[in-house]
mmCIF file of C-alpha atoms in Angstrom:
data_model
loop_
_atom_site.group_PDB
_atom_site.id
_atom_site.type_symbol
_atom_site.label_atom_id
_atom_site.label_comp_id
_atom_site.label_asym_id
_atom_site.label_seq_id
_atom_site.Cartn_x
_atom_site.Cartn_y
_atom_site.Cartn_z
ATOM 1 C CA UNK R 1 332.769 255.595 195.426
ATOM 2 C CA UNK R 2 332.083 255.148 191.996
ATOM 3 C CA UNK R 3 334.903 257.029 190.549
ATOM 4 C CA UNK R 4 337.190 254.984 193.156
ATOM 5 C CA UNK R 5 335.931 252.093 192.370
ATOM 6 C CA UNK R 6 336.456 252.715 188.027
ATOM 7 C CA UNK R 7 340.269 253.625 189.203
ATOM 8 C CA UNK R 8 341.017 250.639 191.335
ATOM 9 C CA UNK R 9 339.680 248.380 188.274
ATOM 10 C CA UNK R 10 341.343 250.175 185.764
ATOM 11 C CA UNK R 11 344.748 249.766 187.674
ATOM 12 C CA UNK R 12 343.999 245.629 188.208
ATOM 13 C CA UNK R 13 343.281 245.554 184.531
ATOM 14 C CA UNK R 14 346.923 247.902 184.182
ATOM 15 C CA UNK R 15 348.986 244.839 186.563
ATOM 16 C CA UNK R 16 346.746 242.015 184.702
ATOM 17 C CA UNK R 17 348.249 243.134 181.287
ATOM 18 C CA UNK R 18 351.366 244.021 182.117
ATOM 19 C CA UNK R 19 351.901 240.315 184.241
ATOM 20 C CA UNK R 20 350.051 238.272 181.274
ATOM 21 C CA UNK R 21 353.140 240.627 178.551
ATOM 22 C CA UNK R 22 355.704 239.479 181.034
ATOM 23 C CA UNK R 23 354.561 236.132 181.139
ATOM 24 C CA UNK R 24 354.711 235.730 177.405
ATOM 25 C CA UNK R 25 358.293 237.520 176.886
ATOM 26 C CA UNK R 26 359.309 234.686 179.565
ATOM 27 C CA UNK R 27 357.829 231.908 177.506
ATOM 28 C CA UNK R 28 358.995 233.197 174.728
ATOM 29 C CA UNK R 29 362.913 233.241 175.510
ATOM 30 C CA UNK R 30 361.869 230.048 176.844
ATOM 31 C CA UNK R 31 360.465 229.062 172.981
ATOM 32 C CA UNK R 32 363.859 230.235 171.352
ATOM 33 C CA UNK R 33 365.839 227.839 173.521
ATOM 34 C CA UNK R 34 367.533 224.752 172.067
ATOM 35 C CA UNK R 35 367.518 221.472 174.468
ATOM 36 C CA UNK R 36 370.712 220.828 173.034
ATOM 37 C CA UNK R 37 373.504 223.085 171.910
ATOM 38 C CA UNK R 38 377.270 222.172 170.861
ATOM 39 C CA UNK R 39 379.936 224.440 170.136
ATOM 40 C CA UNK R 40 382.395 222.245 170.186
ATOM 41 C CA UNK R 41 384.683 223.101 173.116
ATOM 42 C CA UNK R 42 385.060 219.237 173.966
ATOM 43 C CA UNK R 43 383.403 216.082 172.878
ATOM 44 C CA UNK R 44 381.421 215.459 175.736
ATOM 45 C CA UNK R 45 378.014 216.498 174.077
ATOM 46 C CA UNK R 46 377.707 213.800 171.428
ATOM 47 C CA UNK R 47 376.717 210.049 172.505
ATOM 48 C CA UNK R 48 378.759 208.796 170.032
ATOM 49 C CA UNK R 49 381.565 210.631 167.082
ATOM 50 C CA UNK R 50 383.610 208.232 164.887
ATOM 51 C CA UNK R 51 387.877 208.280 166.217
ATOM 52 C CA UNK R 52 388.688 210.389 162.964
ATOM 53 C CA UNK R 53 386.416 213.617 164.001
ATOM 54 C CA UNK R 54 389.004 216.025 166.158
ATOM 55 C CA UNK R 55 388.713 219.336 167.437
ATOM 56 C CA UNK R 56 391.323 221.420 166.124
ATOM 57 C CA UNK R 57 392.458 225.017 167.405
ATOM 58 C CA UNK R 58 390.697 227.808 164.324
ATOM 59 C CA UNK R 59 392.246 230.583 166.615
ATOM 60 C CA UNK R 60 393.726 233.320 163.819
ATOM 61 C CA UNK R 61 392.649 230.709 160.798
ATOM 62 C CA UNK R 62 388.750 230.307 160.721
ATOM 63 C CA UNK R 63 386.474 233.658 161.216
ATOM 64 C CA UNK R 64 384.820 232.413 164.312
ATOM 65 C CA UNK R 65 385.418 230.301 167.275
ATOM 66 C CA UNK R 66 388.350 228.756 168.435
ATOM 67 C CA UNK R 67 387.214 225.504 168.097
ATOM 68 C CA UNK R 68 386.109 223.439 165.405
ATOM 69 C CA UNK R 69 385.283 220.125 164.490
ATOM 70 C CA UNK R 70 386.854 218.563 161.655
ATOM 71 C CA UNK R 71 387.869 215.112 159.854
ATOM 72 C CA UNK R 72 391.475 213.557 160.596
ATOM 73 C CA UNK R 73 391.439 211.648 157.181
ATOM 74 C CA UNK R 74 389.454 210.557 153.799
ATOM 75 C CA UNK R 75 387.262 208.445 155.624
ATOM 76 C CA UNK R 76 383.698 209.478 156.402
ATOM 77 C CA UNK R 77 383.010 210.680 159.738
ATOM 78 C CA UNK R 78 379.593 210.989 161.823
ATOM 79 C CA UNK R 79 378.265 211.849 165.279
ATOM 80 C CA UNK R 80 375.307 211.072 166.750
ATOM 81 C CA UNK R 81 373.560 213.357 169.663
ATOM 82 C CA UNK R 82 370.607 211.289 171.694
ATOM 83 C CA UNK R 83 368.173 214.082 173.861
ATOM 84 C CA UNK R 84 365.541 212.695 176.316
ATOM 85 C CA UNK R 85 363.167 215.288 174.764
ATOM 86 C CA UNK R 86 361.977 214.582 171.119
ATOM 87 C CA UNK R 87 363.907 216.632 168.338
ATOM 88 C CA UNK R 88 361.948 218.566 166.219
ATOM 89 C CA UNK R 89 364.092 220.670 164.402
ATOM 90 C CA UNK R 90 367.502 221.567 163.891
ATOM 91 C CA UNK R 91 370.342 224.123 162.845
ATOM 92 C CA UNK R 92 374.209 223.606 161.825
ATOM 93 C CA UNK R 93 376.558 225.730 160.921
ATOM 94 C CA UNK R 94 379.958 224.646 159.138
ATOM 95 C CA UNK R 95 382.656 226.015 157.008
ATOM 96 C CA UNK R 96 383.305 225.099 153.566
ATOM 97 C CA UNK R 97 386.089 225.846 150.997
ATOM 98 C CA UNK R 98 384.505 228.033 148.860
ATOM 99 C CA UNK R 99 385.076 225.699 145.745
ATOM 100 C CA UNK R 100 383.838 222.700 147.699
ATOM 101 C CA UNK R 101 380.492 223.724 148.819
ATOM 102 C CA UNK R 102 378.125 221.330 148.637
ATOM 103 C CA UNK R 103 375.294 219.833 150.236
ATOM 104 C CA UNK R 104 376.493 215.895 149.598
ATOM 105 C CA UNK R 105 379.293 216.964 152.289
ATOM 106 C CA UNK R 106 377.378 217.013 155.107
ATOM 107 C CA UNK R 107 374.302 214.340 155.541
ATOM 108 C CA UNK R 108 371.548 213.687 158.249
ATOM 109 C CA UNK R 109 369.608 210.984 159.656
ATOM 110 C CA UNK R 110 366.956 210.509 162.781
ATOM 111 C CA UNK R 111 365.829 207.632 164.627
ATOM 112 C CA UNK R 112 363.693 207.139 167.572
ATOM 113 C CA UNK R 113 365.376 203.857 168.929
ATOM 114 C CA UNK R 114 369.171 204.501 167.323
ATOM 115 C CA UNK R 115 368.775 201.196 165.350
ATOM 116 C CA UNK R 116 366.879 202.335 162.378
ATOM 117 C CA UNK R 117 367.886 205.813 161.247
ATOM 118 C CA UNK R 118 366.165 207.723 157.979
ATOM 119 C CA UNK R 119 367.644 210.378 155.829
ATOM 120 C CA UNK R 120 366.212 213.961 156.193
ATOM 121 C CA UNK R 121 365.438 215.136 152.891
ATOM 122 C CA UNK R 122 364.307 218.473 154.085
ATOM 123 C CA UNK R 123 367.048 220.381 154.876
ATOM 124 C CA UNK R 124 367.224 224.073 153.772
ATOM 125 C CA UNK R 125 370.888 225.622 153.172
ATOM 126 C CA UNK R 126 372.015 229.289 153.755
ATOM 127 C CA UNK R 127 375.411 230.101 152.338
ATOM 128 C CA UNK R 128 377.237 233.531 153.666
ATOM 129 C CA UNK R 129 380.476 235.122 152.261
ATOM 130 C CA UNK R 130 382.701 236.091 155.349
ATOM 131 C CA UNK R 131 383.765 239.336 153.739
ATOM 132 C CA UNK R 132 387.937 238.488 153.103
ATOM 133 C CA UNK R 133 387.826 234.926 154.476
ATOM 134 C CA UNK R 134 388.663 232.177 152.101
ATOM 135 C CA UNK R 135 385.808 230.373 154.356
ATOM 136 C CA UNK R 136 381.810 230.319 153.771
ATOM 137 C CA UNK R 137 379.316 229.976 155.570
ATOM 138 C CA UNK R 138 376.530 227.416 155.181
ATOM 139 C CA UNK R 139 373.956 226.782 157.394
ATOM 140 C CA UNK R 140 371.764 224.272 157.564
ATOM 141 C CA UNK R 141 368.188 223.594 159.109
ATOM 142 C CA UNK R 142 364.891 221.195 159.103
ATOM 143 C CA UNK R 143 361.943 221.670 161.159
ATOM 144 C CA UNK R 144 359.098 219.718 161.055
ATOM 145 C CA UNK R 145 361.219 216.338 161.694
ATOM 146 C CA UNK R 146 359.194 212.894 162.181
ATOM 147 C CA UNK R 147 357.723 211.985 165.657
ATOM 148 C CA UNK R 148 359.795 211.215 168.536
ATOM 149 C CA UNK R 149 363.471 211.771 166.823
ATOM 150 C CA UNK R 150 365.417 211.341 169.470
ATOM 151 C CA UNK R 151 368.507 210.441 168.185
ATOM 152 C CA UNK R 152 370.410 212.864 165.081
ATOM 153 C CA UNK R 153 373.054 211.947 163.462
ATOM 154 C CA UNK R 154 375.380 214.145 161.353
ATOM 155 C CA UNK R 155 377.705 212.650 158.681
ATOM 156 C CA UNK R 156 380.708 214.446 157.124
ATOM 157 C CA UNK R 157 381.638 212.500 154.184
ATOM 158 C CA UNK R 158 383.135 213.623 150.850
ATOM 159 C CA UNK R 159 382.220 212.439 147.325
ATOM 160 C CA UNK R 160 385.759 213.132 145.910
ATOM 161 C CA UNK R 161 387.585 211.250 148.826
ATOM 162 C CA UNK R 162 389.714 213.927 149.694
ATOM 163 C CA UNK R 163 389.996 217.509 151.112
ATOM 164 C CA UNK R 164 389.120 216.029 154.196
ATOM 165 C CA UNK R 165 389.521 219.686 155.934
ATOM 166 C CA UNK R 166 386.710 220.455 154.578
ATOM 167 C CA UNK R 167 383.847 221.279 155.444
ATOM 168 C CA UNK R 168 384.265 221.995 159.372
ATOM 169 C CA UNK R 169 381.328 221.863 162.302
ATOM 170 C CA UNK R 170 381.289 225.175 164.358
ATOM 171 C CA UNK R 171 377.496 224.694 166.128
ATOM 172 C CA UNK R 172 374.782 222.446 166.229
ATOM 173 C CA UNK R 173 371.360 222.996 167.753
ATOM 174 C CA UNK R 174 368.615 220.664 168.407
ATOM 175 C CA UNK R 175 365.304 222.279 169.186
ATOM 176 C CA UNK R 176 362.328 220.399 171.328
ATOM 177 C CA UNK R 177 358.681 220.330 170.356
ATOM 178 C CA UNK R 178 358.331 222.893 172.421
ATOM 179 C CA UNK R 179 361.486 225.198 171.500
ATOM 180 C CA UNK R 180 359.896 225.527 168.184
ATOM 181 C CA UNK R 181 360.506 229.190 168.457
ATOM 182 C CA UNK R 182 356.698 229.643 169.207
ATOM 183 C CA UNK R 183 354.451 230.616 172.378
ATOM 184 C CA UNK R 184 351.416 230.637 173.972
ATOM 185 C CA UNK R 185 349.163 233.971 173.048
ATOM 186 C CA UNK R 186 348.016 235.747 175.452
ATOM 187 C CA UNK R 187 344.764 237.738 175.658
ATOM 188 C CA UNK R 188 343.108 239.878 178.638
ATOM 189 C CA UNK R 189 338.995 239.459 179.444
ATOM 190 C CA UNK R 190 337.910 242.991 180.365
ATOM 191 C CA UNK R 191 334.075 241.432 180.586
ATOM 192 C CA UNK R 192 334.825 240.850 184.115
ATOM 193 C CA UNK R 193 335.239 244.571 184.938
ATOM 194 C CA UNK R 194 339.140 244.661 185.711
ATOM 195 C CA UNK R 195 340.731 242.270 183.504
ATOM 196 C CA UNK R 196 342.006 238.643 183.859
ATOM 197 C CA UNK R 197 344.342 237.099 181.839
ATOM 198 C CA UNK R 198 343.908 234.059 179.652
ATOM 199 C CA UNK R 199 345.927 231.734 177.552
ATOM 200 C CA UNK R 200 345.028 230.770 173.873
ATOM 201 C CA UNK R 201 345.823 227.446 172.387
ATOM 202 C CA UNK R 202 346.793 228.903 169.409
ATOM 203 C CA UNK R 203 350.480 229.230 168.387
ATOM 204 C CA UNK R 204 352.237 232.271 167.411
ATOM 205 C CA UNK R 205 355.750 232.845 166.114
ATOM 206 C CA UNK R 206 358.182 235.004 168.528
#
């Protein structure tokens, strides 16, 4: 009875671990998911875009997608996406001319009520070649954004006032408080003789 006893505990501990791993892969695809993504196919996801943003057709032109979001004209343009969720960090990814990249071309702003916006001054930039494209890359990102953003708005402008073609929106992401890329960590109790799982409070990276 004893030995039967050791095996049936040993296999509760077995399903105990393997449902507490599942559990975290499924909040962690959960973690890595933005409440709010745009790529641009129509204009339907921002609350608000000034009448000289367009989408234009990059099919053959652009490296990427098919669509695009660009400037008609000279003037400055902006967008503004509103989430019910609080934003707490973000990701955009444009298209420069390679001798106009700069990070005065594209600006960015929160509020929480969409009166009173401030300037993000903590956004990181990633620039990538695209191999024989005239186009690159550049990425940009900021985590860590005030309490209760819930509005973001994205301004293309251009210090020279012209080259308006330039830069061009492909994808922006807005990430939740809890879409920070993170997760619950799990650990399993064996002092109970076949295993339980339990949550930790403390955050880990996935």
């Amino acid at each position: 009875p004893s030995v039967l006893q050791a095996q049936a505990d040993i296999t509760r501990a077995e399903n105990s671990l393997r449902a507490a791993i599942e559990d975290f892969h499924a909040r962690a695809l959960l973690a890595n998911r933005p409440i709010l993504t745009d790529n641009f196919d129509d204009l339907s996801k921002p609350e608000e875009a000034s009448e000289n943003l367009i989408l234009m057709d990059s099919e053959g032109a652009f490296p990427t997608r098919k669509s695009r979001l660009v400037r008609s004209n000279s003037e400055d343009g902006y967008l503004v996406y509103h989430t019910q969720e609080a934003v707490r960090e973000l990701r955009v990814v444009s298209f420069h001319w390679p001798n106009l990249v700069s990070a005065g071309f594209i600006r960015f702003s929160v509020s929480t009520d969409a009166q009173d916006y401030t300037a993000l001054t903590n956004v990181q930039t990633e620039v990538t070649d695209n191999g024989g494209s005239y186009w690159k890359t550049v990425t940009y990102s900021a985590a860590e954004l005030p309490e209760q953003v819930h509005y973001v708005r994205i301004e293309l402008v251009n210090p020279s006032g012209s080259s308006y073609w330039t830069p061009y929106l492909e994808q922006v992401r807005l990430y939740g408080a809890h879409t920070q890329q993170r997760s619950e960590l799990y650990s399993v109790d064996f002092s109970d003789g076949f295993g339980s799982a339990a949550a930790e409070t403390d955050n880990v990276v996935v």
